Short mmCIF file of C-alpha atoms in Angstrom, two decimals:
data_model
loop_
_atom_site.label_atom_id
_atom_site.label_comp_id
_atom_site.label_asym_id
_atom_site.label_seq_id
_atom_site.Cartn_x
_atom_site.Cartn_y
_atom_site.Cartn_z
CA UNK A 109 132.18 69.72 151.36
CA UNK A 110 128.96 69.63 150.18
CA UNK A 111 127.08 72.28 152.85
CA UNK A 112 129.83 74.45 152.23
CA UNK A 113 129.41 74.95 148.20
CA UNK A 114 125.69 75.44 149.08
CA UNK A 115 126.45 78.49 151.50
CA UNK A 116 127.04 80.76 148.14
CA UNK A 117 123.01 79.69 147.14
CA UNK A 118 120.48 82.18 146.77
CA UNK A 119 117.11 81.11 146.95
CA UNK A 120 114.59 83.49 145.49
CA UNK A 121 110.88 84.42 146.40
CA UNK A 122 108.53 81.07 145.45
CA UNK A 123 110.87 78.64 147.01
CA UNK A 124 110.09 76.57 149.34
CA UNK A 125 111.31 76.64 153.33
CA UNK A 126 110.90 73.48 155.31
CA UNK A 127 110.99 74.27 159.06
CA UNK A 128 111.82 71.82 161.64
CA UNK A 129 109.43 72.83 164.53
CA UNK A 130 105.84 74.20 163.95
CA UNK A 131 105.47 76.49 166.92
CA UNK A 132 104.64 79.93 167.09
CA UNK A 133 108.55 80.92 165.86
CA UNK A 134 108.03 78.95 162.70
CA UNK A 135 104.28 80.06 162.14
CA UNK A 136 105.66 83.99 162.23
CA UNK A 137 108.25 83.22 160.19
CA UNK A 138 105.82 81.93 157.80
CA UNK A 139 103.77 84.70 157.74
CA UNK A 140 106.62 87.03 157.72
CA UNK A 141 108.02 85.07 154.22
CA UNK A 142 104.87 84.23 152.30
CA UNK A 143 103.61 88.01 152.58
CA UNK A 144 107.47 87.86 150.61
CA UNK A 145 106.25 85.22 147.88
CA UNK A 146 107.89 82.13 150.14
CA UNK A 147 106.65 78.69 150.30
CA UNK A 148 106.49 76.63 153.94
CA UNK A 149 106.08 72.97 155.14
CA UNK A 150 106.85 72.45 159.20
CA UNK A 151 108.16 69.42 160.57
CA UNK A 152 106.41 69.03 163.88
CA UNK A 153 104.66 66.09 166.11
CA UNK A 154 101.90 68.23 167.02
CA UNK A 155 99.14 67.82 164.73
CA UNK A 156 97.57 71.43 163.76
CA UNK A 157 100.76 72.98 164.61
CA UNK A 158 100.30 76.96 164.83
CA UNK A 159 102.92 77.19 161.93
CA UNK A 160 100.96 73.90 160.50
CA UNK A 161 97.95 76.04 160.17
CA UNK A 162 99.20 78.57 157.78
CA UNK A 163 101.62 76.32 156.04
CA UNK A 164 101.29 72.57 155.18
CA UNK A 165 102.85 70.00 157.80
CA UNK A 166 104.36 67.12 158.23
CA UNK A 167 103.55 65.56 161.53
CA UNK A 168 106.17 63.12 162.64
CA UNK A 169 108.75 63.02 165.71
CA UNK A 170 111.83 65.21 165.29
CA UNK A 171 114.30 62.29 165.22
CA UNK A 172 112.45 61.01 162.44
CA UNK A 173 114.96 60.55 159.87
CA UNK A 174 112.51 59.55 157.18
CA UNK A 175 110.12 62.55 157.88
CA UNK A 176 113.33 64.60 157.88
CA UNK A 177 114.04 63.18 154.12
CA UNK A 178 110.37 64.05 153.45
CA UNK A 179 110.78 67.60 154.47
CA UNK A 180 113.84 68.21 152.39
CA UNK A 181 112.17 66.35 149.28
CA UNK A 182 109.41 69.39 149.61
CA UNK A 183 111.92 72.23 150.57
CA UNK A 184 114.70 74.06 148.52
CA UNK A 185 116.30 75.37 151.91
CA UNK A 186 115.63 74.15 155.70
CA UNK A 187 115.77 76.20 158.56
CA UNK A 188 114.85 75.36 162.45
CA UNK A 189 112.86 77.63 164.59
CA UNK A 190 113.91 76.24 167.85
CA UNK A 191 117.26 74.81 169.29
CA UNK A 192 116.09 71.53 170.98
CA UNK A 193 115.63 69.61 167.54
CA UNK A 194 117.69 66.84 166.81
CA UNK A 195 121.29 67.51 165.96
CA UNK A 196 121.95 64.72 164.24
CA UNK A 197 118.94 65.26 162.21
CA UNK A 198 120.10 68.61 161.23
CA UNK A 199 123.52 67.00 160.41
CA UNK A 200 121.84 64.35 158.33
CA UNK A 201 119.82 67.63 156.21
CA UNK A 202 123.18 69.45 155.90
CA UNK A 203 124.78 66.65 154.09
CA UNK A 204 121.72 65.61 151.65
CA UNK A 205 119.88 69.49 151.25
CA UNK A 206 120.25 72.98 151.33
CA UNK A 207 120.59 73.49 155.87
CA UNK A 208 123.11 77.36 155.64
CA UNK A 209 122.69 77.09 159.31
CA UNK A 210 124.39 73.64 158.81
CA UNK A 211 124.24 71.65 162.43
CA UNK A 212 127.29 72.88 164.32
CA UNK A 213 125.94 76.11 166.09
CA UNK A 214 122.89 73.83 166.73
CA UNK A 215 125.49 71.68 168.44
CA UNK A 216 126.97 74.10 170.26
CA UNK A 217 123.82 75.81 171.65
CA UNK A 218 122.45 72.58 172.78
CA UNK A 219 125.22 72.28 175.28
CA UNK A 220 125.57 75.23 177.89
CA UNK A 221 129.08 73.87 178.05
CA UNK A 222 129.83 73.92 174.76
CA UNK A 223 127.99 77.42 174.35
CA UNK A 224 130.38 79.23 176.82
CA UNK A 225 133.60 77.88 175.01
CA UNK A 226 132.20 79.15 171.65
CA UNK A 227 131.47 82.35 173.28
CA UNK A 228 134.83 82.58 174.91
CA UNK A 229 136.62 81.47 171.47
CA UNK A 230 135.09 84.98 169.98
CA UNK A 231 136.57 86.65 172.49
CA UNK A 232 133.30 87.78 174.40
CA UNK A 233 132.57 88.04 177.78
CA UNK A 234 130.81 85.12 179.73
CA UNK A 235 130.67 84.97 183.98
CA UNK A 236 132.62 82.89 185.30
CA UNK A 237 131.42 79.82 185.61
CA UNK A 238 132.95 75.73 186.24
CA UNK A 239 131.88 72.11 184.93
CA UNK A 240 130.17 70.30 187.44
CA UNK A 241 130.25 65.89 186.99
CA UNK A 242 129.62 64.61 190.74
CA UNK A 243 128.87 66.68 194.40
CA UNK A 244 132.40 66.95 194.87
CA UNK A 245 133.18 69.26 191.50
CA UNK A 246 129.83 71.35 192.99
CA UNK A 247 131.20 72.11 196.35
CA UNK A 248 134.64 73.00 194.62
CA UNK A 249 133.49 74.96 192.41
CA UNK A 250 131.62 77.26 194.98
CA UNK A 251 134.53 77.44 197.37
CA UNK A 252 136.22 78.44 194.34
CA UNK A 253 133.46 80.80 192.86
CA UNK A 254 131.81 81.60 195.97
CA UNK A 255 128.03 82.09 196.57
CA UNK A 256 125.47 83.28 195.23
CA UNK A 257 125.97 81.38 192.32
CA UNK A 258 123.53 79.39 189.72
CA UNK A 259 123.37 75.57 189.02
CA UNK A 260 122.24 74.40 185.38
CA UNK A 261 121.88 71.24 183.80
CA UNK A 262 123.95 71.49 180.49
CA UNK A 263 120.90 70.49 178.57
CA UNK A 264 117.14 71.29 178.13
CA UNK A 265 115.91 74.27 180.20
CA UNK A 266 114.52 77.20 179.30
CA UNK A 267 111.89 80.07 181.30
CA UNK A 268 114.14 79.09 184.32
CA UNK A 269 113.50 75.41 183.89
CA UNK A 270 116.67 73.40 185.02
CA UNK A 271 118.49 75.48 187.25
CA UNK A 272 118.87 76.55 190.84
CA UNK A 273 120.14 79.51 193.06
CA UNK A 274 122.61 78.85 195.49
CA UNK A 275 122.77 80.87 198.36
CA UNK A 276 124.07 78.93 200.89
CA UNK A 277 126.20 75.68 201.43
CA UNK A 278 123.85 73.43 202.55
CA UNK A 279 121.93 73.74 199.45
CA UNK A 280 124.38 72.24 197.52
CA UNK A 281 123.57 68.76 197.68
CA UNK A 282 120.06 68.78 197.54
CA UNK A 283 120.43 71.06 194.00
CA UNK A 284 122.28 68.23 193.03
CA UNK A 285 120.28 65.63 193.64
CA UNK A 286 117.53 67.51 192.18
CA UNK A 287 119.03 68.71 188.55
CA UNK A 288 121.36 65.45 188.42
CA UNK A 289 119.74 62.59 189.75
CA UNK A 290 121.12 60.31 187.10
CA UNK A 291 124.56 61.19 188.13
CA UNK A 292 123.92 61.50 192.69
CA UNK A 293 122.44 57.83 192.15
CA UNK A 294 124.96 56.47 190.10
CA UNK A 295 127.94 58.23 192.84
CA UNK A 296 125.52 56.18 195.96
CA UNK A 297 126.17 52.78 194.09
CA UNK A 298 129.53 53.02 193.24
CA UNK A 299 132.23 51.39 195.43
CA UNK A 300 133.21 53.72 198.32
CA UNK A 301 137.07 53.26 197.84
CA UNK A 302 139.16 50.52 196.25
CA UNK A 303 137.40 50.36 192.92
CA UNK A 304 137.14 51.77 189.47
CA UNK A 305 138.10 55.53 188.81
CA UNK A 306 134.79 57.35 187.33
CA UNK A 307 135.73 56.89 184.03
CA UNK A 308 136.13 53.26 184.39
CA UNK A 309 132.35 53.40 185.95
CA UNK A 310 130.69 55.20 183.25
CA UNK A 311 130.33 58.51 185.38
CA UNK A 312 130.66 61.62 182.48
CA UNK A 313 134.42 63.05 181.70
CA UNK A 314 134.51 66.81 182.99
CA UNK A 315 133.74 67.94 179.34
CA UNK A 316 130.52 65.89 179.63
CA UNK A 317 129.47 66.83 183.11
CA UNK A 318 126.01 67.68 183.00
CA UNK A 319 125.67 70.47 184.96
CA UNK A 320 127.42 74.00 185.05
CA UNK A 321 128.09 76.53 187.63
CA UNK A 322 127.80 80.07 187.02
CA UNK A 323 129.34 82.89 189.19
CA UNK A 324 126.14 84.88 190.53
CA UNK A 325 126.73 88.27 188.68
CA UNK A 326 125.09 91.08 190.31
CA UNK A 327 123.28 92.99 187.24
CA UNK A 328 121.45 96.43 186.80
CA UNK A 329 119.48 95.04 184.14
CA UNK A 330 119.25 92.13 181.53
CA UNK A 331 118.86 92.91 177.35
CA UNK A 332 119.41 90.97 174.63
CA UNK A 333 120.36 91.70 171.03
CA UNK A 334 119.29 89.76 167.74
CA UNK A 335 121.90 89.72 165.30
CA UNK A 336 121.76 88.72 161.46
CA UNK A 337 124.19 87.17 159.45
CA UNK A 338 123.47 85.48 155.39
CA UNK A 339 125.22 83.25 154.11
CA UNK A 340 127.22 85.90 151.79
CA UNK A 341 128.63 86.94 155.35
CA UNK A 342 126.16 90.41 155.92
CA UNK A 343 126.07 91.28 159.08
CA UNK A 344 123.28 93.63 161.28
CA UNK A 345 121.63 93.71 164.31
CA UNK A 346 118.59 95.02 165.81
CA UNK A 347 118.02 97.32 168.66
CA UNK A 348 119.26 96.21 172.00
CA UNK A 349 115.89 95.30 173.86
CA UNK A 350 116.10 95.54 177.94
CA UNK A 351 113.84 92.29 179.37
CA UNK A 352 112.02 92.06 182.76
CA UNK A 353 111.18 88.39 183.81
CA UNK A 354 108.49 87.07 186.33
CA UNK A 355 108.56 83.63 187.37
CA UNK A 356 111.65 83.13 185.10
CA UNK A 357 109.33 83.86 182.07
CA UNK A 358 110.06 86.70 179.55
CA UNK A 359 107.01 89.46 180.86
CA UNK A 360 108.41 92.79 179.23
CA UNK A 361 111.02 94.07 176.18
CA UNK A 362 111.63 97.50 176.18
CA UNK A 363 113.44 99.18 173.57
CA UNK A 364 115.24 101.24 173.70
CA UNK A 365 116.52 99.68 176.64
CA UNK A 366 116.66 102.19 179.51
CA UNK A 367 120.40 102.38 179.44
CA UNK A 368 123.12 104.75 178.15
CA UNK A 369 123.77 104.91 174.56
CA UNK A 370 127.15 103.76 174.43
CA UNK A 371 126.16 100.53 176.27
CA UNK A 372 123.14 99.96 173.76
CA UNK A 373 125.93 100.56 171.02
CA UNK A 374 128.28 97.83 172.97
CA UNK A 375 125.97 95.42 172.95
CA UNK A 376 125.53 95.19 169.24
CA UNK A 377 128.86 95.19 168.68
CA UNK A 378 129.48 92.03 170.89
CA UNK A 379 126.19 90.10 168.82
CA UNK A 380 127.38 91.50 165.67
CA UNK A 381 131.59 89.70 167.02
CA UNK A 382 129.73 86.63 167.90
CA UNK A 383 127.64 85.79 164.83
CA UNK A 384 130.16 86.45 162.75
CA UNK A 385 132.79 84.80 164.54
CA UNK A 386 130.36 81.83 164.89
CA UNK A 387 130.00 81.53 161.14
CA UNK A 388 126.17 81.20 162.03
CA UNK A 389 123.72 81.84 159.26
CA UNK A 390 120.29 82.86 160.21
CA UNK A 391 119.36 85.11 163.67
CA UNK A 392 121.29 84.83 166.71
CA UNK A 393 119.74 85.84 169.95
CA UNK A 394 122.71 87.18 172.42
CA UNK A 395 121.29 87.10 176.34
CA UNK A 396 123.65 89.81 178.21
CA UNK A 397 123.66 91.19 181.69
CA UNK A 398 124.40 95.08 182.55
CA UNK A 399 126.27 95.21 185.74
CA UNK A 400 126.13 98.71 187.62
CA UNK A 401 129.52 99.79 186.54
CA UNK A 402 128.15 98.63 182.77
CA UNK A 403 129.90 95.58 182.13
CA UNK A 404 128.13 93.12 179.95
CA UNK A 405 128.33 89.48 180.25
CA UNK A 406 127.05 86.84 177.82
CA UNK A 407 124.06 84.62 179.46
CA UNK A 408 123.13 82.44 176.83
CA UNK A 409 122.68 82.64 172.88
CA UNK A 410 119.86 81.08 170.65
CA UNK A 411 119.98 80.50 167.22
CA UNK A 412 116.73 81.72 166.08
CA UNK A 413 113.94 84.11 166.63
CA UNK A 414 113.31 84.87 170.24
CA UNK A 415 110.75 85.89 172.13
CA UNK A 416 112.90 89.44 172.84
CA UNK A 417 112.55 90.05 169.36
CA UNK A 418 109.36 89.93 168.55
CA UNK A 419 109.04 94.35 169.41
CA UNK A 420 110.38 94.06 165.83
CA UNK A 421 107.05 92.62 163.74
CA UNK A 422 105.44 96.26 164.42
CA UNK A 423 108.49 98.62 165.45
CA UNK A 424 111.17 98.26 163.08
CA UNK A 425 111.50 98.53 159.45
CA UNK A 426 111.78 94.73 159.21
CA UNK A 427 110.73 92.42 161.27
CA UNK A 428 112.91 89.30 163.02
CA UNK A 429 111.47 87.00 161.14
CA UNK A 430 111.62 88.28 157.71
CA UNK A 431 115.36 89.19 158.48
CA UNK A 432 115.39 85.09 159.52
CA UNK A 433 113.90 84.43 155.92
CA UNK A 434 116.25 87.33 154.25
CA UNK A 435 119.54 85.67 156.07
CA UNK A 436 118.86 81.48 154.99
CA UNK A 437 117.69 82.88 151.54
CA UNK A 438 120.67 84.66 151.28
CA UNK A 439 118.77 88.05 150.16
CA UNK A 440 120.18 91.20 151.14
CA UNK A 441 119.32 92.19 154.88
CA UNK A 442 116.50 94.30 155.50
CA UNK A 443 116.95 98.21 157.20
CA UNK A 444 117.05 97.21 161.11
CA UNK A 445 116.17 100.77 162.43
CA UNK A 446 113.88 100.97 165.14
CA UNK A 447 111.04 103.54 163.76
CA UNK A 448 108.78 104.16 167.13
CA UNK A 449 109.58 103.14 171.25
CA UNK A 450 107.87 99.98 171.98
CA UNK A 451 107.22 98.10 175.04
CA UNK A 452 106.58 93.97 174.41
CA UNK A 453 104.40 91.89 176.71
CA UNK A 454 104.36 88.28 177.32
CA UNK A 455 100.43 86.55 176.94
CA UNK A 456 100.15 83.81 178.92
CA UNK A 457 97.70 81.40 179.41
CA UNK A 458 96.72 82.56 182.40
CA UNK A 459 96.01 86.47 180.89
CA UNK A 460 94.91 85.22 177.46
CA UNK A 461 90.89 85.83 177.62
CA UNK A 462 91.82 89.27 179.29
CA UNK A 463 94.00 89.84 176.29
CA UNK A 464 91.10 88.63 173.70
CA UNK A 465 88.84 90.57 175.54
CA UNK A 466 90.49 93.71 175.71
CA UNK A 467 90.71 93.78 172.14
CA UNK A 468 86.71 93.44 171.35
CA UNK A 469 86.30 96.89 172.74
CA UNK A 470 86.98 100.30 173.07
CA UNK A 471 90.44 100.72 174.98
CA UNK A 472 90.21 103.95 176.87
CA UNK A 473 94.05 103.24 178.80
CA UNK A 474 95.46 103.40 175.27
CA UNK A 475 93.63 106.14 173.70
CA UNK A 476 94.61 108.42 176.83
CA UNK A 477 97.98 107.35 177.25
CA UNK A 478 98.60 107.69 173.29
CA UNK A 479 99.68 104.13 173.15
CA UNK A 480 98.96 101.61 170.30
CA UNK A 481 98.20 97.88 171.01
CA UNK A 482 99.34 95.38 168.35
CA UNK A 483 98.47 91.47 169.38
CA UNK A 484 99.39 88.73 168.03
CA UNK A 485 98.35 85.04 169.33
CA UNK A 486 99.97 81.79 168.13
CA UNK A 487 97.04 79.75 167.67
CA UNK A 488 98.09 76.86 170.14
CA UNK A 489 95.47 74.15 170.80
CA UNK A 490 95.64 74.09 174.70
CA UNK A 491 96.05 77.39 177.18
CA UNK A 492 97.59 76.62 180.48
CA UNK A 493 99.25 78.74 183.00
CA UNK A 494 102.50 79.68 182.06
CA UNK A 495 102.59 78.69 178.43
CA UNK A 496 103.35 81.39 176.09
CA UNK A 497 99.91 82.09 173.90
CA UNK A 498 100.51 85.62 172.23
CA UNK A 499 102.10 88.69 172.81
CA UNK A 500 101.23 92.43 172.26
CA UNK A 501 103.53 94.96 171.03
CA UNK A 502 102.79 98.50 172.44
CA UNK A 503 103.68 101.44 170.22
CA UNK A 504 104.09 104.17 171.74
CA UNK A 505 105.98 107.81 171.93
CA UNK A 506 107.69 107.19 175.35
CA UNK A 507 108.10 103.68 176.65
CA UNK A 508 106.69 104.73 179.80
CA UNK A 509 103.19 105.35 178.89
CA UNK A 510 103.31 101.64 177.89
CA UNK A 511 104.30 100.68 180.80
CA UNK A 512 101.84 102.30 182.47
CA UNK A 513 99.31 100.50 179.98
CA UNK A 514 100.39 97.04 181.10
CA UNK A 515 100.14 98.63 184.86
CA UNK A 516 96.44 99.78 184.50
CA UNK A 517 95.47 96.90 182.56
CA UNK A 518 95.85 94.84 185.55
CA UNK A 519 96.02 91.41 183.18
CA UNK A 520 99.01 90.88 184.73
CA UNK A 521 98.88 91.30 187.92
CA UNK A 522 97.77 86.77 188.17
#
């Protein structure tokens, strides 16, 4: 096959990289190759993009197959920075240019389904978790399960977006309702006995259900490890970073993560067993949980930068994103070591004038606590609550005096 001969390509410093998406993933990514002698054009429907304003872009929908052919006319290799674009765009790019990600793990990751099998197949840990197609495969899977557990819709979702604790049984059908509407409307109207089977009525086969039910795992903490692999089959990871959320948003990566060694060391073996055993090309992000007896389970995986990566830009010998351009170039892999603690924080909309702010002047917190702010904002058109503007990457000798920096700062405390 065609996408297969390409995987032995090399593509040297002054090609071109198209990039379908122009957020802030793509616009580091950019920055991180053309500092390497890299050319970039974004595909994304956003005009002024933040990677569209420090690479040229082509603004059209995502399922635009003619924009798509545009962007591989302009690019010797395409890459995505985010998982939601269109697979069968990607699969259209991997048959007529240069995609070493090709469209399968984009498949897979699309569908939380789909995602756990793959993960399963490498013979990693997930929780255990059941397909859910109608209110009847819910309430059997929790007897079956038991609760706590967490609802998801199979698709879309992401900073906690599409899912729901259960705690209780009476929450059931109201999660349901709420995550599947589609599928509680179209189990109202069917015919209450005496007619077609499910199947016959359209309702999704069990390997199409569209949500998922996970087995609430009780967990010391959450990290998450960002793996490498080119397309000449080198493998390394970075650091295992340990991640606090608030509001189901990414807040805080600390690395090292605050727990023993030999756990750190596990989880980079599992990343390094599941990007390999993927055959994915580019960065894979690997979402585990630590239990208290220091299990791991797999949450969820993305094929790209992510956000728990981005300590690397200013901690580690090379960045995420340059590793990103190193892997779908097929260049050697950069040095992953971690060269000083560092403590990420999220900016959101809601902290990013504080953030600006804090920046024009003197900061006395950091000079006293020895700590050394890095920031980095994406350049997106509209700030709103929530939304992810920037981040800052805190240097630092011990990762507590940076957390005592974000403490004293009190940016985050809205």
């Amino acid at each position: 096959m065609p996408e297969r001969k390409a995987l032995t390509r090399t593509l040297r410093p002054g090609a071109t990289v198209g990039v379908l998406g122009g957020g802030q993933l793509g616009r580091m990514m950019a920055l991180a190759g053309s500092a390497m002698g890299y050319r970039f054009v974004a595909l994304d429907p956003a005009p002024g993009a933040p990677c569209g304003q420090v690479s040229p872009q082509i603004v059209a929908a995502y399922d635009d197959i003619e924009a798509a052919r545009e962007l591989a006319r302009r690019a010797d290799v395409i890459t995505y920075e985010f998982e939601n674009v269109d697979a069968g765009v990607a699969a259209l790019l991997a048959e007529e240019s240069y995609v070493p990600q090709g469209s399968e793990l984009l498949y897979t990751t699309q569908h939380r389904l789909r995602e756990k099998a793959a993960i399963v197949a490498a013979g990693v840990p997930v929780a255990p978790y059941r397909k859910v197609a109608s209110l009847a495969d819910l309430k059997a899977a929790a007897a079956e399960l038991g609760l706590p557990a967490v609802l998801k819709t199979v698709t879309g979702g992401y900073d906690g977006k599409g899912q729901a604790v259960l705690r209780r049984e009476d929450e059931l059908e109201e999660a349901f309702r709420r995550l599947a509407p589609e599928a509680a409307e179209a189990a109202e109207t069917a015919p209450a006995q005496g007619g077609p089977s499910a199947a016959d009525a359209g309702f999704p086969e069990a390997e199409d259900a569209s949500l998922v039910l996970e087995k609430f795992v009780p967990f010391r903490c959450e990290i998450s490890v960002v793996a490498a692999r080119s397309a000449r089959g080198e493998v390394k990871s970075f650091p295992a970073a340990e991640n606090i959320h608030v509001s189901n948003i990414l807040h805080l990566s600390i690395v090292p993560a605050r727990v023993p060694g030999a756990i750190q060391s596990r989880a980079r073996e599992l990343a390094e067993k599941l990007i390999a055993g993927l055959n994915a090309v580019g960065l894979l992000a690997v979402e585990m949980f630590v239990t208290e007896d220091g299990e791991l389970f797999v949450n969820e995986l993305a094929p790209r930068p992510h956000n728990s990566g981005h300590y690397t830009m200013d901690a580690c010998a090379t960045s995420q994103f340059e590793q990103h351009v190193r892997a779908v170039c097929n260049l050697p892999l950069g040095d992953t070591e971690l060269l000083t603690p560092v403590v990420m924080v999220n900016v959101l909309g809601q902290h990013l004038e504080g953030a600006i702010g804090r920046f024009s002047s003197d900061d006395e917190a950091a000079n006293r606590l020895g700590v050394i702010p890095k920031l980095h904002i994406y350049g997106k058109t509209e700030s709103k609550t929530g939304r992810k503007m920037g981040h800052i990457n805190l240097l630092c000798k011990d990762t507590a005096d940076a957390l005592a920096w974000v403490e004293q700062t009190n940016l985050w405390r809205n």
